[in-house]
Tab-separated table of C-alpha atoms in Angstrom:
chain	number	residue	atom	x	y	z
A	449	MET	CA	-0.019	-0.020	-0.102
A	450	ALA	CA	1.633	3.296	-1.117
A	451	ASP	CA	0.581	6.904	-1.591
A	452	THR	CA	2.193	10.288	-2.304
A	453	PRO	CA	1.495	14.109	-1.086
A	454	ASN	CA	0.170	16.746	-3.482
A	455	VAL	CA	3.218	19.093	-2.886
A	456	ARG	CA	6.777	17.593	-2.831
A	457	PHE	CA	10.425	18.816	-2.901
A	458	LYS	CA	12.251	18.335	-6.235
A	459	GLY	CA	14.273	15.299	-6.719
A	460	PHE	CA	11.720	13.012	-4.608
A	461	GLN	CA	9.621	10.563	-6.658
A	462	ASP	CA	9.525	7.443	-4.578
A	463	ALA	CA	6.116	6.253	-3.039
A	464	TRP	CA	5.644	6.741	0.625
A	465	GLU	CA	5.298	3.371	2.435
A	466	TRP	CA	2.553	2.263	4.822
A	467	ARG	CA	4.223	0.534	7.924
A	468	LYS	CA	3.298	0.034	11.533
A	469	LEU	CA	4.871	2.777	13.810
A	470	SER	CA	6.678	-0.001	15.561
A	471	GLU	CA	8.886	-0.072	12.564
A	472	TYR	CA	10.229	3.329	13.152
A	473	LEU	CA	10.242	3.411	16.906
A	474	THR	CA	11.043	1.140	19.972
A	475	VAL	CA	9.869	1.438	23.456
A	476	SER	CA	12.313	2.822	25.992
A	477	THR	CA	12.076	1.474	29.584
A	478	GLU	CA	15.148	3.287	31.027
A	479	LYS	CA	14.387	4.979	34.316
A	480	ASN	CA	16.263	7.444	36.472
A	481	THR	CA	16.798	4.888	39.282
A	482	GLU	CA	20.388	6.257	40.090
A	483	ASN	CA	18.865	9.675	40.616
A	484	ILE	CA	21.194	11.217	38.012
A	485	PHE	CA	18.343	13.590	37.096
A	486	ASN	CA	16.473	15.470	39.701
A	487	LYS	CA	13.324	17.932	39.724
A	488	THR	CA	15.024	20.630	37.781
A	489	ASP	CA	15.262	18.221	34.857
A	490	VAL	CA	11.479	17.274	34.573
A	491	LEU	CA	10.153	17.744	31.269
A	492	SER	CA	6.427	18.509	30.071
A	493	VAL	CA	4.778	18.178	26.797
A	494	SER	CA	3.018	21.083	25.379
A	495	GLY	CA	0.752	21.022	22.400
A	496	ASP	CA	2.017	24.281	20.975
A	497	TYR	CA	5.751	24.262	22.148
A	498	GLY	CA	6.526	20.692	22.383
A	499	ILE	CA	8.747	18.932	25.024
A	500	VAL	CA	9.789	21.628	27.399
A	501	ASN	CA	11.417	21.927	30.839
A	502	GLN	CA	8.694	21.881	33.525
A	503	ILE	CA	10.358	24.632	35.644
A	504	GLU	CA	11.093	26.946	32.799
A	505	PHE	CA	7.836	26.649	31.093
A	506	GLN	CA	5.452	26.485	34.128
A	507	GLY	CA	7.405	28.336	36.737
A	508	ARG	CA	7.643	25.575	39.100
A	509	SER	CA	7.827	21.619	39.430
A	510	PHE	CA	4.824	19.223	39.639
A	511	ALA	CA	6.820	16.289	40.582
A	512	GLY	CA	6.486	14.128	43.493
A	513	THR	CA	8.940	13.571	46.448
A	514	SER	CA	10.926	11.111	44.332
A	515	VAL	CA	11.615	11.160	40.717
A	516	SER	CA	13.701	7.741	40.733
A	517	ASN	CA	10.946	6.020	38.735
A	518	TYR	CA	10.737	8.763	36.149
A	519	GLY	CA	11.691	7.730	32.495
A	520	VAL	CA	14.824	9.125	30.937
A	521	VAL	CA	14.209	11.130	27.681
A	522	TYR	CA	17.266	11.796	25.493
A	523	THR	CA	17.405	14.327	22.520
A	524	ASP	CA	15.563	12.910	19.648
A	525	ASP	CA	13.467	10.700	21.724
A	526	VAL	CA	9.670	10.654	20.923
A	527	VAL	CA	7.382	11.150	23.810
A	528	TYR	CA	3.520	10.217	23.895
A	529	THR	CA	1.562	11.938	26.721
A	530	LYS	CA	-1.525	9.986	27.439
A	531	SER	CA	-3.616	13.336	28.848
A	532	PRO	CA	-6.452	14.500	26.582
A	533	LEU	CA	-6.183	18.079	25.230
A	534	ARG	CA	-9.189	19.864	23.658
A	535	SER	CA	-7.840	19.351	20.100
A	536	ASN	CA	-6.262	15.958	20.782
A	537	PRO	CA	-8.558	13.922	22.893
A	538	TYR	CA	-6.301	10.936	22.679
A	539	GLY	CA	-3.000	12.608	23.797
A	540	ILE	CA	-0.202	13.999	21.697
A	541	ILE	CA	3.233	12.970	20.433
A	542	LYS	CA	6.297	15.119	20.262
A	543	THR	CA	9.993	14.784	19.761
A	544	ASN	CA	12.421	16.169	22.383
A	545	LYS	CA	14.447	18.668	20.599
A	546	GLY	CA	16.075	19.987	23.653
A	547	ASN	CA	18.216	18.633	26.600
A	548	THR	CA	18.005	15.112	28.052
A	549	GLY	CA	15.425	15.024	30.942
A	550	ILE	CA	12.956	13.082	32.689
A	551	VAL	CA	9.334	12.429	32.359
A	552	SER	CA	6.708	10.981	34.792
A	553	THR	CA	5.192	7.418	34.316
A	554	LEU	CA	2.389	8.969	32.585
A	555	TYR	CA	4.250	9.336	29.371
A	556	ALA	CA	5.479	6.559	26.932
A	557	ILE	CA	9.171	7.058	25.646
A	558	TYR	CA	10.377	5.861	22.302
A	559	ARG	CA	13.829	5.643	20.615
A	560	PRO	CA	13.919	6.419	16.955
A	561	LYS	CA	15.322	3.523	14.652
A	562	GLU	CA	17.945	4.115	11.968
A	563	ASN	CA	15.321	4.400	9.352
A	564	VAL	CA	13.550	7.539	10.862
A	565	PHE	CA	14.298	11.022	11.353
A	566	ALA	CA	13.222	11.990	14.864
A	567	ASN	CA	11.865	15.185	14.038
A	568	PHE	CA	9.604	13.901	11.320
A	569	VAL	CA	7.588	11.929	13.594
A	570	GLN	CA	6.432	15.000	15.669
A	571	THR	CA	6.004	17.055	12.316
A	572	TYR	CA	3.883	13.917	10.886
A	573	PHE	CA	1.546	14.076	13.854
A	574	GLU	CA	1.117	17.827	14.207
A	575	GLN	CA	-1.947	17.809	12.167
A	576	HIS	CA	-4.745	17.055	14.741
A	577	ALA	CA	-6.787	14.969	12.384
A	578	ARG	CA	-3.780	12.716	11.479
A	579	LEU	CA	-3.121	12.154	15.117
A	580	ASN	CA	-6.398	11.606	16.234
A	581	ASN	CA	-7.140	9.350	13.321
A	582	TYR	CA	-4.009	7.472	14.377
A	583	MET	CA	-4.687	7.147	18.144
A	584	HIS	CA	-8.350	6.682	18.086
A	585	PRO	CA	-8.515	3.022	17.155
A	586	LEU	CA	-5.696	2.179	19.745
A	587	VAL	CA	-6.887	4.025	22.878
A	588	ASN	CA	-9.620	3.202	25.252
A	589	LYS	CA	-10.949	5.986	27.743
A	590	GLY	CA	-11.343	4.960	31.306
A	591	ALA	CA	-14.072	6.502	33.569
A	592	LYS	CA	-11.910	9.305	34.375
A	593	ASN	CA	-11.313	10.154	30.826
A	594	ASP	CA	-7.607	8.681	31.293
A	595	MET	CA	-5.921	6.895	28.524
A	596	LYS	CA	-6.151	3.095	28.357
A	597	VAL	CA	-3.117	2.149	26.099
A	598	SER	CA	0.067	0.541	26.812
A	599	SER	CA	3.275	2.037	25.403
A	600	GLU	CA	3.599	-0.867	23.037
A	601	ASN	CA	0.191	-0.879	21.749
A	602	ALA	CA	0.384	2.943	20.767
A	603	LEU	CA	2.913	1.755	18.274
A	604	LYS	CA	0.527	-0.633	16.449
A	605	GLY	CA	-1.215	1.846	14.249
A	606	SER	CA	-0.023	2.253	10.593
A	607	VAL	CA	1.741	5.485	9.324
A	608	VAL	CA	2.774	6.429	5.811
A	609	PHE	CA	6.207	7.753	5.692
A	610	PRO	CA	8.863	8.420	2.982
A	611	LYS	CA	12.478	7.500	2.946
A	612	TYR	CA	14.751	9.025	5.456
A	613	GLU	CA	16.270	11.797	3.205
A	614	GLU	CA	12.792	13.050	2.447
A	615	GLN	CA	11.607	12.925	6.073
A	616	LYS	CA	14.814	15.165	6.880
A	617	LYS	CA	14.138	17.787	4.125
A	618	ILE	CA	10.330	17.932	5.303
A	619	SER	CA	11.228	18.386	8.838
A	620	SER	CA	13.782	21.163	7.982
A	621	PHE	CA	11.081	23.052	6.053
A	622	PHE	CA	8.690	22.793	9.108
A	623	ALA	CA	11.618	23.716	11.489
A	624	ASP	CA	12.139	26.843	9.723
A	625	LEU	CA	8.604	27.731	9.463
A	626	ASP	CA	8.344	27.276	13.255
A	627	HIS	CA	11.172	29.509	13.670
A	628	LEU	CA	9.702	32.197	11.823
A	629	ILE	CA	6.425	31.825	13.597
A	630	ILE	CA	8.053	31.966	17.076
A	631	LEU	CA	10.136	35.080	15.833
A	632	TYR	CA	7.027	37.120	14.718
A	633	GLN	CA	5.086	36.069	17.874
A	634	ARG	CA	8.072	37.057	20.065
A	635	LYS	CA	8.236	40.502	18.366
A	636	CYS	CA	4.380	41.064	18.831
A	637	ASP	CA	4.688	40.101	22.504
A	638	GLU	CA	7.669	42.204	23.117
A	639	THR	CA	5.819	45.370	21.328
A	640	LYS	CA	2.821	44.494	23.592
A	641	GLU	CA	4.931	44.578	26.542
A	642	LEU	CA	6.521	47.888	25.549
A	643	LYS	CA	3.141	49.323	24.886
A	644	LYS	CA	2.046	48.289	28.430
A	645	TYR	CA	5.032	49.815	29.831
A	646	MET	CA	4.654	53.204	27.990
A	647	LEU	CA	1.000	53.362	28.874
A	648	GLN	CA	2.122	53.421	32.652
A	649	LYS	CA	5.136	55.799	32.114
A	650	MET	CA	3.587	58.365	29.723
A	651	PHE	CA	0.327	58.949	31.421
A	652	PRO	CA	0.386	60.487	35.121
A	653	ARG	CA	0.052	57.995	37.986
A	654	ASP	CA	-0.964	58.023	41.657
A	655	GLY	CA	-2.776	61.452	41.573
A	656	LYS	CA	0.188	63.133	39.928
A	657	LYS	CA	-0.350	65.909	37.306
A	658	THR	CA	2.621	65.014	35.096
A	659	PRO	CA	3.804	61.490	33.488
A	660	GLU	CA	7.335	60.165	34.231
A	661	ILE	CA	8.149	60.010	30.418
A	662	ARG	CA	7.327	62.862	28.153
A	663	PHE	CA	8.106	64.160	24.456
A	664	ALA	CA	10.433	67.183	24.496
A	665	GLY	CA	8.726	70.507	24.544
A	666	PHE	CA	5.912	69.744	26.748
A	667	THR	CA	5.896	70.727	30.393
A	668	ASP	CA	2.461	71.953	31.400
A	669	ASP	CA	0.438	69.865	33.927
A	670	TRP	CA	-2.367	67.514	32.833
A	671	GLU	CA	-5.718	68.345	33.793
A	672	PRO	CA	-8.803	66.090	35.163
A	673	CYS	CA	-11.852	66.428	33.014
A	674	LYS	CA	-14.924	64.258	32.387
A	675	PHE	CA	-14.753	61.855	29.314
A	676	GLY	CA	-17.810	63.668	27.945
A	677	ASP	CA	-16.176	67.056	28.040
A	678	GLY	CA	-14.062	66.487	24.948
A	679	ASN	CA	-16.176	63.639	23.264
A	680	ASP	CA	-19.678	63.532	21.667
A	681	LEU	CA	-21.241	60.359	22.907
A	682	LEU	CA	-24.239	58.670	21.162
A	683	THR	CA	-26.002	55.474	21.729
A	684	GLY	CA	-27.260	53.071	19.059
A	685	TYR	CA	-30.440	53.119	17.019
A	686	PRO	CA	-33.002	50.649	18.243
A	687	PHE	CA	-33.291	49.062	14.950
A	688	GLU	CA	-36.361	46.966	13.588
A	689	SER	CA	-35.937	43.512	12.514
A	690	GLU	CA	-38.380	43.785	9.803
A	691	LYS	CA	-35.755	45.997	8.020
A	692	PHE	CA	-32.951	43.256	7.783
A	693	VAL	CA	-31.758	42.654	4.157
A	694	GLU	CA	-28.832	41.135	2.629
A	695	ASP	CA	-27.474	43.959	0.557
A	696	GLY	CA	-28.397	47.007	3.006
A	697	ILE	CA	-25.986	48.955	5.267
A	698	LYS	CA	-23.881	46.965	7.629
A	699	LEU	CA	-25.041	47.139	11.440
A	700	VAL	CA	-22.620	47.511	14.346
A	701	ARG	CA	-24.066	45.872	17.499
A	702	GLY	CA	-22.617	45.004	20.700
A	703	MET	CA	-21.712	41.311	19.718
A	704	ASN	CA	-19.353	42.999	16.961
A	705	VAL	CA	-17.217	45.193	19.446
A	706	LYS	CA	-14.465	42.896	20.819
A	707	ARG	CA	-11.305	44.058	22.744
A	708	GLY	CA	-9.483	46.252	20.294
A	709	TYR	CA	-11.268	45.136	16.988
A	710	LEU	CA	-14.481	44.845	15.309
A	711	ASP	CA	-15.664	41.382	14.414
A	712	PHE	CA	-18.114	41.019	11.366
A	713	SER	CA	-18.278	37.347	11.101
A	714	GLU	CA	-21.781	37.535	12.034
A	715	GLU	CA	-22.837	40.516	9.676
A	716	ILE	CA	-26.447	41.685	9.619
A	717	CYS	CA	-27.654	44.449	7.278
A	718	MET	CA	-30.532	46.660	7.376
A	719	LYS	CA	-32.535	48.488	4.496
A	720	TRP	CA	-31.760	52.298	4.854
A	721	ASN	CA	-32.000	55.599	2.895
A	722	SER	CA	-31.141	59.184	3.499
A	723	SER	CA	-34.809	59.950	4.178
A	724	ASP	CA	-34.991	57.797	7.182
A	725	GLY	CA	-33.524	60.544	9.371
A	726	LEU	CA	-30.628	58.142	10.639
A	727	GLU	CA	-27.740	60.120	9.658
A	728	ASN	CA	-26.497	60.884	13.304
A	729	TYR	CA	-26.019	57.014	13.668
A	730	LEU	CA	-23.864	56.572	10.600
A	731	LEU	CA	-20.173	55.806	11.759
A	732	LYS	CA	-17.256	57.675	10.635
A	733	ASP	CA	-13.579	56.638	10.401
A	734	GLY	CA	-11.852	56.952	13.875
A	735	ASP	CA	-15.069	56.615	15.976
A	736	ILE	CA	-14.537	54.766	19.136
A	737	LEU	CA	-17.081	52.152	19.978
A	738	ILE	CA	-17.883	50.846	23.552
A	739	GLN	CA	-20.080	47.831	24.404
A	740	MET	CA	-22.686	48.814	27.021
A	741	ASP	CA	-24.008	45.528	28.130
A	742	GLY	CA	-22.663	41.858	29.054
A	743	ALA	CA	-19.792	40.350	30.989
A	744	LEU	CA	-17.036	42.233	29.036
A	745	ILE	CA	-18.219	45.603	29.280
A	746	GLY	CA	-15.023	47.777	29.944
A	747	GLN	CA	-12.937	45.403	27.820
A	748	SER	CA	-14.952	45.559	24.777
A	749	TYR	CA	-13.998	48.620	22.721
A	750	ALA	CA	-12.751	49.162	19.326
A	751	LYS	CA	-12.117	51.852	16.459
A	752	ILE	CA	-13.938	51.926	13.132
A	753	LYS	CA	-11.787	51.953	10.329
A	754	GLU	CA	-12.405	53.437	6.744
A	755	ASP	CA	-12.605	49.985	5.011
A	756	GLN	CA	-15.302	48.955	7.474
A	757	LEU	CA	-17.812	51.655	6.354
A	758	PRO	CA	-20.546	52.396	5.553
A	759	ALA	CA	-22.144	51.196	8.920
A	760	LEU	CA	-24.812	52.238	11.227
A	761	LEU	CA	-24.589	52.010	14.939
A	762	VAL	CA	-27.354	50.145	16.633
A	763	GLN	CA	-28.387	48.644	19.825
A	764	ARG	CA	-26.493	49.113	23.023
A	765	VAL	CA	-23.217	50.516	21.918
A	766	THR	CA	-21.767	53.843	22.599
A	767	ARG	CA	-20.157	55.798	19.867
A	768	VAL	CA	-17.345	58.125	20.921
A	769	ARG	CA	-16.331	60.866	18.551
A	770	THR	CA	-13.938	63.462	19.551
A	771	LYS	CA	-14.630	67.207	19.356
A	772	LYS	CA	-12.291	68.736	17.030
A	773	GLY	CA	-9.514	71.018	18.521
A	774	ILE	CA	-10.565	69.676	22.114
A	775	ALA	CA	-9.530	65.971	22.081
A	776	ASP	CA	-7.518	63.595	19.894
A	777	SER	CA	-9.233	60.369	18.858
A	778	ASP	CA	-6.157	58.170	19.098
A	779	PHE	CA	-5.420	59.585	22.706
A	780	MET	CA	-8.881	58.962	23.863
A	781	TYR	CA	-8.657	55.525	22.571
A	782	GLN	CA	-5.442	54.726	24.466
A	783	THR	CA	-7.026	56.409	27.604
A	784	ILE	CA	-10.047	53.658	27.606
A	785	GLN	CA	-7.589	50.999	27.225
A	786	ARG	CA	-5.519	52.209	30.055
A	787	ASP	CA	-8.095	53.463	32.702
A	788	PHE	CA	-11.530	52.347	31.556
A	789	LEU	CA	-11.644	48.960	32.959
A	790	ALA	CA	-10.858	49.857	36.500
A	791	TYR	CA	-13.414	52.660	36.392
A	792	ILE	CA	-16.182	50.290	35.078
A	793	GLY	CA	-15.455	47.731	37.837
A	794	MET	CA	-16.674	50.324	40.343
A	795	ASN	CA	-19.541	51.783	38.359
A	796	LYS	CA	-21.077	49.046	36.420
A	797	THR	CA	-24.635	48.094	37.394
A	798	GLU	CA	-24.743	44.575	38.983
A	799	THR	CA	-27.840	42.829	37.446
A	800	ALA	CA	-28.314	39.491	35.589
A	801	VAL	CA	-26.583	41.397	32.795
A	802	PRO	CA	-24.060	44.097	33.826
A	803	HIS	CA	-24.654	47.327	31.826
A	804	LEU	CA	-23.558	50.859	31.750
A	805	SER	CA	-25.422	54.058	31.054
A	806	LEU	CA	-24.547	56.942	28.981
A	807	ASN	CA	-23.914	59.019	31.879
A	808	ASP	CA	-21.399	56.249	33.387
A	809	ILE	CA	-19.145	56.885	30.384
A	810	LYS	CA	-19.688	60.614	30.083
A	811	ASN	CA	-18.643	60.976	33.860
A	812	PHE	CA	-15.430	58.831	33.424
A	813	THR	CA	-12.722	61.125	34.856
A	814	ILE	CA	-9.566	61.267	33.123
A	815	MET	CA	-6.242	63.133	33.013
A	816	ALA	CA	-5.604	64.989	29.683
A	817	PRO	CA	-2.935	67.247	28.527
A	818	ALA	CA	-3.223	70.044	25.930
A	819	ILE	CA	-4.480	68.982	22.640
A	820	GLU	CA	-0.887	69.226	20.872
A	821	GLU	CA	0.477	66.691	23.608
A	822	GLN	CA	-2.649	64.489	23.036
A	823	ARG	CA	-2.068	64.257	19.233
A	824	LYS	CA	1.691	63.394	19.972
A	825	LEU	CA	0.852	60.739	22.326
A	826	GLY	CA	-2.151	59.243	20.190
A	827	THR	CA	0.205	59.097	17.231
A	828	TYR	CA	3.013	57.102	19.231
A	829	PHE	CA	0.525	54.764	20.448
A	830	ALA	CA	-1.300	54.331	17.280
A	831	ASN	CA	2.061	53.509	15.689
A	832	LEU	CA	2.548	50.688	18.178
A	833	ASP	CA	-0.888	49.384	17.722
A	834	ASN	CA	-0.114	49.271	13.918
A	835	LEU	CA	3.101	47.341	14.549
A	836	ILE	CA	1.451	45.024	16.862
A	837	THR	CA	-1.133	44.256	14.351
A	838	LEU	CA	1.368	43.923	11.546
A	839	GLN	CA	3.495	41.456	13.431
A	840	GLN	CA	0.522	39.416	14.536
A	841	CYS	CA	-0.883	39.203	11.013
A	842	LYS	CA	2.463	37.981	9.833
A	843	CYS	CA	2.361	35.348	12.450
A	844	ASP	CA	-1.023	34.215	11.583
A	845	ALA	CA	-0.418	34.244	7.857
A	846	LEU	CA	2.723	31.930	8.615
A	847	LYS	CA	0.485	29.645	10.835
A	848	GLU	CA	-1.980	29.220	7.857
A	849	VAL	CA	0.936	28.499	5.599
A	850	LYS	CA	1.797	25.684	7.997
A	851	LYS	CA	-1.671	24.442	8.183
A	852	TYR	CA	-1.757	24.221	4.458
A	853	MET	CA	1.423	22.572	4.094
A	854	LEU	CA	0.490	19.950	7.011
A	855	GLN	CA	-2.397	18.979	4.861
A	856	ASN	CA	-0.796	19.014	1.354
A	857	MET	CA	2.984	17.926	2.066
A	858	PHE	CA	1.644	14.532	3.478
A	859	PRO	CA	-0.573	11.968	1.634
A	860	GLN	CA	-4.126	12.673	2.148
A	861	LYS	CA	-4.988	9.238	3.712
A	862	GLY	CA	-2.197	9.320	6.058
């Protein structure tokens, strides 16, 4: 029985071969009986990050008093964890790409034979469907959802592998892809941390009237004011369901407003024309939107962008539109991200569905500098937001490439 993938590197033409996984891996029974390794060497298996040091990854050791019965895992050993995850109800299979360590008896450890490139085993099983289809016939689940499968029986399923050199080539490709994904995610996370730090340092803290870090040329005190002083606030139009159509104007509802973005995956449109008298509810580029109802009020806010228009504001959503020459939209948006959640925690109405009133938002007290400094700060943080979005988009795009390649660089029946 043989098969080939849709996408292949040049120079490889041989059919992939179906064999038992036991023809590529052998069970390891080596234990830490001499206590060469201690709790600092305990490894965990992560679905996203592979085999990692438990203390470095989780901040502490979860090992028992003695680790003498733990299994020894060398570099290139393959580990199967018999713990269900959301995407992998029959456990996961990973290759140890780091240092030698030990794992608890809940894990099965395998040594690769000479005919398999160790990293290829992990790559082969990274597609959730492929792993689940392989393990499902081999695993029986206990009453407590634990995995009832021996280390030997977990190798009895069939896999379709190419020859060693092609395994190595494929593994190298996915290793480079993973490296790029990690790189962009790390850059994104670092930029988020920079923004968090600057939001603390470039806004006044603890009742002070000036921030610790300022742009050159600004020395005046910041002044307390109400959020409604510099912004025009409006709640949404109570739409009528009989006006729903497929090709009308897009509606922005509370469910569309997420934390920092608008989600139109569930889009509803309404029949509308200029004679309806709803011009005030038409959104503009740069309008800030705040959800007024639900468990995530204070955390659900976004800015409308030009490519999301035209759109009409409806239901329990507040539109914030800055008054020209008095307030800067980007500055106000950052102020909401920095201080609004704590304010809401003290002011939201505790009912079955927590909610805010328009007055709650109008009376939100903020510290604000003169308009010129607002604009400078707003632009700085808007640029940070754009950089974060760019880095996250690159990361997400690479993940999609990886997903596509995991489907197409392996036989469809594998």
